[in-house]
PDB file of C-alpha atoms in Angstrom:
ATOM      1  CA  LEU A   1      33.684   0.746  13.457  1.00 47.00           C
ATOM      2  CA  PRO A   2      30.667  -1.261  14.585  1.00 51.00           C
ATOM      3  CA  PRO A   3      28.371  -2.120  11.631  1.00 51.00           C
ATOM      4  CA  ALA A   4      25.665   0.364  12.697  1.00 50.00           C
ATOM      5  CA  MET A   5      28.177   3.219  12.845  1.00 47.00           C
ATOM      6  CA  ALA A   6      29.772   2.205   9.558  1.00 48.00           C
ATOM      7  CA  MET A   7      26.364   2.342   7.860  1.00 48.00           C
ATOM      8  CA  ALA A   8      25.629   5.739   9.409  1.00 52.00           C
ATOM      9  CA  SER A   9      28.877   7.154   8.057  1.00 52.00           C
ATOM     10  CA  ALA A  10      28.502   5.591   4.590  1.00 52.00           C
ATOM     11  CA  PRO A  11      27.724   8.006   1.759  1.00 51.00           C
ATOM     12  CA  ARG A  12      24.017   8.455   1.159  1.00 46.00           C
ATOM     13  CA  PHE A  13      22.888   9.494  -2.282  1.00 46.00           C
ATOM     14  CA  ILE A  14      19.108   9.137  -2.423  1.00 47.00           C
ATOM     15  CA  GLN A  15      17.973   7.683   0.897  1.00 54.00           C
ATOM     16  CA  HIS A  16      16.213  10.923   1.815  1.00 61.00           C
ATOM     17  CA  LYS A  17      14.007  13.218  -0.242  1.00 61.00           C
ATOM     18  CA  LYS A  18      16.318  16.203   0.014  1.00 63.00           C
ATOM     19  CA  GLU A  19      19.301  14.164  -1.175  1.00 60.00           C
ATOM     20  CA  ALA A  20      17.228  12.558  -3.931  1.00 61.00           C
ATOM     21  CA  PHE A  21      16.156  16.003  -5.144  1.00 59.00           C
ATOM     22  CA  TRP A  22      19.779  17.001  -5.814  1.00 50.00           C
ATOM     23  CA  PHE A  23      20.765  13.570  -7.089  1.00 57.00           C
ATOM     24  CA  TYR A  24      18.023  13.603  -9.726  1.00 60.00           C
ATOM     25  CA  ARG A  25      18.582  17.298 -10.474  1.00 58.00           C
ATOM     26  CA  PHE A  26      21.825  16.348 -12.173  1.00 53.00           C
ATOM     27  CA  LEU A  27      21.030  12.782 -13.195  1.00 59.00           C
ATOM     28  CA  SER A  28      17.887  13.897 -15.062  1.00 59.00           C
ATOM     29  CA  ILE A  29      20.129  15.473 -17.703  1.00 58.00           C
ATOM     30  CA  VAL A  30      21.328  12.051 -18.908  1.00 59.00           C
ATOM     31  CA  TYR A  31      18.789   9.691 -17.315  1.00 62.00           C
ATOM     32  CA  ASP A  32      17.023   8.516 -20.482  1.00 62.00           C
ATOM     33  CA  HIS A  33      20.228   8.210 -22.506  1.00 57.00           C
ATOM     34  CA  VAL A  34      22.615   6.675 -19.980  1.00 60.00           C
ATOM     35  CA  ILE A  35      20.730   5.077 -17.075  1.00 61.00           C
ATOM     36  CA  ASN A  36      17.703   3.500 -18.750  1.00 61.00           C
ATOM     37  CA  PRO A  37      19.456   1.828 -21.680  1.00 60.00           C
ATOM     38  CA  GLY A  38      21.784  -0.039 -19.335  1.00 64.00           C
ATOM     39  CA  HIS A  39      19.519  -0.766 -16.380  1.00 68.00           C
ATOM     40  CA  TRP A  40      15.862  -0.511 -17.410  1.00 73.00           C
ATOM     41  CA  THR A  41      15.100  -1.562 -20.959  1.00 86.00           C
ATOM     42  CA  GLU A  42      11.797  -1.460 -22.832  1.00 86.00           C
ATOM     43  CA  ASP A  43      11.529  -5.256 -22.599  1.00 89.00           C
ATOM     44  CA  MET A  44      12.085  -5.130 -18.827  1.00 87.00           C
ATOM     45  CA  ARG A  45       9.502  -2.352 -18.515  1.00 89.00           C
ATOM     46  CA  ASP A  46       6.936  -4.262 -20.554  1.00 93.00           C
ATOM     47  CA  ASP A  47       7.510  -7.413 -18.486  1.00 94.00           C
ATOM     48  CA  ALA A  48       7.149  -5.407 -15.274  1.00 93.00           C
ATOM     49  CA  LEU A  49       3.840  -3.938 -16.471  1.00 96.00           C
ATOM     50  CA  GLU A  50       2.250  -7.316 -17.286  1.00 96.00           C
ATOM     51  CA  PRO A  51       0.945  -7.937 -13.720  1.00 96.00           C
ATOM     52  CA  ALA A  52      -0.814  -4.538 -13.833  1.00 96.00           C
ATOM     53  CA  ASP A  53      -3.237  -6.072 -16.347  1.00 97.00           C
ATOM     54  CA  LEU A  54      -3.645  -2.938 -18.420  1.00 98.00           C
ATOM     55  CA  HIS A  55      -6.445  -4.522 -20.452  1.00 96.00           C
ATOM     56  CA  SER A  56      -8.555  -1.422 -21.142  1.00 98.00           C
ATOM     57  CA  ARG A  57      -7.882   2.006 -22.618  1.00 98.00           C
ATOM     58  CA  LYS A  58     -10.390   3.323 -20.035  1.00 98.00           C
ATOM     59  CA  LEU A  59      -8.490   2.285 -16.896  1.00 98.00           C
ATOM     60  CA  LYS A  60      -7.355   5.102 -14.607  1.00 98.00           C
ATOM     61  CA  VAL A  61      -3.661   4.553 -13.854  1.00 98.00           C
ATOM     62  CA  VAL A  62      -1.094   6.410 -11.764  1.00 98.00           C
ATOM     63  CA  ASP A  63       2.643   5.899 -12.259  1.00 98.00           C
ATOM     64  CA  VAL A  64       4.117   6.645  -8.819  1.00 96.00           C
ATOM     65  CA  GLY A  65       7.743   7.732  -8.913  1.00 92.00           C
ATOM     66  CA  GLY A  66       7.468   7.876 -12.697  1.00 94.00           C
ATOM     67  CA  GLY A  67      10.456  10.197 -13.180  1.00 90.00           C
ATOM     68  CA  THR A  68      11.113  10.937 -16.830  1.00 91.00           C
ATOM     69  CA  GLY A  69       8.094   8.904 -17.892  1.00 95.00           C
ATOM     70  CA  PHE A  70       9.849   5.815 -19.231  1.00 93.00           C
ATOM     71  CA  THR A  71       7.408   3.436 -17.527  1.00 95.00           C
ATOM     72  CA  THR A  72       4.541   5.792 -18.333  1.00 98.00           C
ATOM     73  CA  LEU A  73       5.392   5.361 -22.030  1.00 96.00           C
ATOM     74  CA  GLY A  74       4.666   1.670 -21.583  1.00 97.00           C
ATOM     75  CA  ILE A  75       1.396   2.423 -19.791  1.00 98.00           C
ATOM     76  CA  VAL A  76       0.058   4.723 -22.526  1.00 98.00           C
ATOM     77  CA  ARG A  77       0.531   1.927 -25.055  1.00 97.00           C
ATOM     78  CA  HIS A  78      -2.458   0.288 -23.325  1.00 98.00           C
ATOM     79  CA  VAL A  79      -4.338   3.140 -21.609  1.00 98.00           C
ATOM     80  CA  ASP A  80      -5.561   6.489 -22.960  1.00 98.00           C
ATOM     81  CA  PRO A  81      -3.096   9.208 -21.888  1.00 98.00           C
ATOM     82  CA  ALA A  82      -5.983  11.285 -20.510  1.00 98.00           C
ATOM     83  CA  ASN A  83      -6.559   8.492 -17.945  1.00 98.00           C
ATOM     84  CA  VAL A  84      -2.930   8.385 -16.791  1.00 98.00           C
ATOM     85  CA  THR A  85      -1.202  10.391 -14.065  1.00 98.00           C
ATOM     86  CA  LEU A  86       2.579  10.512 -13.626  1.00 98.00           C
ATOM     87  CA  LEU A  87       3.700  11.502 -10.115  1.00 98.00           C
ATOM     88  CA  ASP A  88       7.289  12.149  -9.044  1.00 93.00           C
ATOM     89  CA  GLN A  89       9.071  14.265  -6.458  1.00 89.00           C
ATOM     90  CA  SER A  90      11.695  15.538  -8.914  1.00 88.00           C
ATOM     91  CA  PRO A  91      10.687  18.582 -10.954  1.00 90.00           C
ATOM     92  CA  HIS A  92      13.768  17.974 -13.098  1.00 88.00           C
ATOM     93  CA  GLN A  93      12.716  14.438 -14.004  1.00 88.00           C
ATOM     94  CA  LEU A  94       9.177  15.666 -14.693  1.00 95.00           C
ATOM     95  CA  ASP A  95      10.499  18.334 -17.066  1.00 93.00           C
ATOM     96  CA  LYS A  96      11.975  15.503 -19.140  1.00 92.00           C
ATOM     97  CA  ALA A  97       8.644  13.640 -19.099  1.00 96.00           C
ATOM     98  CA  ARG A  98       6.802  16.746 -20.313  1.00 97.00           C
ATOM     99  CA  GLN A  99       9.025  16.835 -23.401  1.00 96.00           C
ATOM    100  CA  LYS A 100       7.858  13.403 -24.601  1.00 96.00           C
ATOM    101  CA  GLU A 101       5.247  13.645 -27.334  1.00 98.00           C
ATOM    102  CA  ALA A 102       3.630  10.300 -26.404  1.00 97.00           C
ATOM    103  CA  LEU A 103       2.944  11.661 -22.900  1.00 98.00           C
ATOM    104  CA  LYS A 104       0.941  14.654 -24.098  1.00 97.00           C
ATOM    105  CA  GLY A 105      -2.402  14.374 -22.351  1.00 98.00           C
ATOM    106  CA  VAL A 106      -0.953  12.577 -19.312  1.00 98.00           C
ATOM    107  CA  GLN A 107      -1.376  14.519 -16.082  1.00 98.00           C
ATOM    108  CA  ILE A 108       2.208  15.086 -14.927  1.00 98.00           C
ATOM    109  CA  MET A 109       2.538  16.284 -11.372  1.00 98.00           C
ATOM    110  CA  GLU A 110       5.026  16.735  -8.577  1.00 95.00           C
ATOM    111  CA  GLY A 111       4.202  14.782  -5.444  1.00 93.00           C
ATOM    112  CA  ASP A 112       5.359  12.456  -2.706  1.00 89.00           C
ATOM    113  CA  ALA A 113       5.064   8.684  -3.186  1.00 88.00           C
ATOM    114  CA  GLU A 114       4.810   8.280   0.595  1.00 86.00           C
ATOM    115  CA  ASP A 115       1.905  10.703   0.835  1.00 89.00           C
ATOM    116  CA  LEU A 116      -0.165  10.388  -2.330  1.00 94.00           C
ATOM    117  CA  PRO A 117      -2.206  13.522  -3.048  1.00 95.00           C
ATOM    118  CA  PHE A 118      -5.309  11.574  -4.116  1.00 96.00           C
ATOM    119  CA  PRO A 119      -8.324  10.163  -2.302  1.00 96.00           C
ATOM    120  CA  THR A 120      -8.257   6.410  -1.695  1.00 93.00           C
ATOM    121  CA  ASP A 121      -9.297   4.357  -4.735  1.00 95.00           C
ATOM    122  CA  THR A 122      -8.893   7.232  -7.204  1.00 97.00           C
ATOM    123  CA  PHE A 123      -7.199   4.880  -9.681  1.00 98.00           C
ATOM    124  CA  ASP A 124      -7.849   1.416 -11.056  1.00 98.00           C
ATOM    125  CA  ARG A 125      -4.108   0.679 -11.137  1.00 98.00           C
ATOM    126  CA  TYR A 126      -1.222   2.024  -9.063  1.00 97.00           C
ATOM    127  CA  VAL A 127       2.108   1.374 -10.774  1.00 97.00           C
ATOM    128  CA  SER A 128       5.603   1.941  -9.420  1.00 94.00           C
ATOM    129  CA  ALA A 129       8.416   0.363 -11.398  1.00 88.00           C
ATOM    130  CA  GLY A 130      11.935   0.932 -12.507  1.00 65.00           C
TER     131      GLY A 130
END
């Protein structure tokens, strides 16, 4: 097959929102216990957050594509949870985030990272990591 056709026939797991919905529906069950420990550690998260310069508890921060809230846990170490929003398209991932005590007070909402449901400049920091 020509390369373009081979790519078109290759399995797609999360390239599209509908596929990602089902992918994360099942992956959310083990995400924090299987995926994160091997691929996205606390040290990696903390290093990734350094450029965000989370220097004030009063900053307004959105974690775009925040899933189960693993990166958001790093954000709330520096910023008041009431000033943090976690946005993800997967209701299943968000259910896991809502169960985390440290994320109580964070606004957790379903939404599309490609069409943010906020006016421009709503936040001081826009984070997407993981």
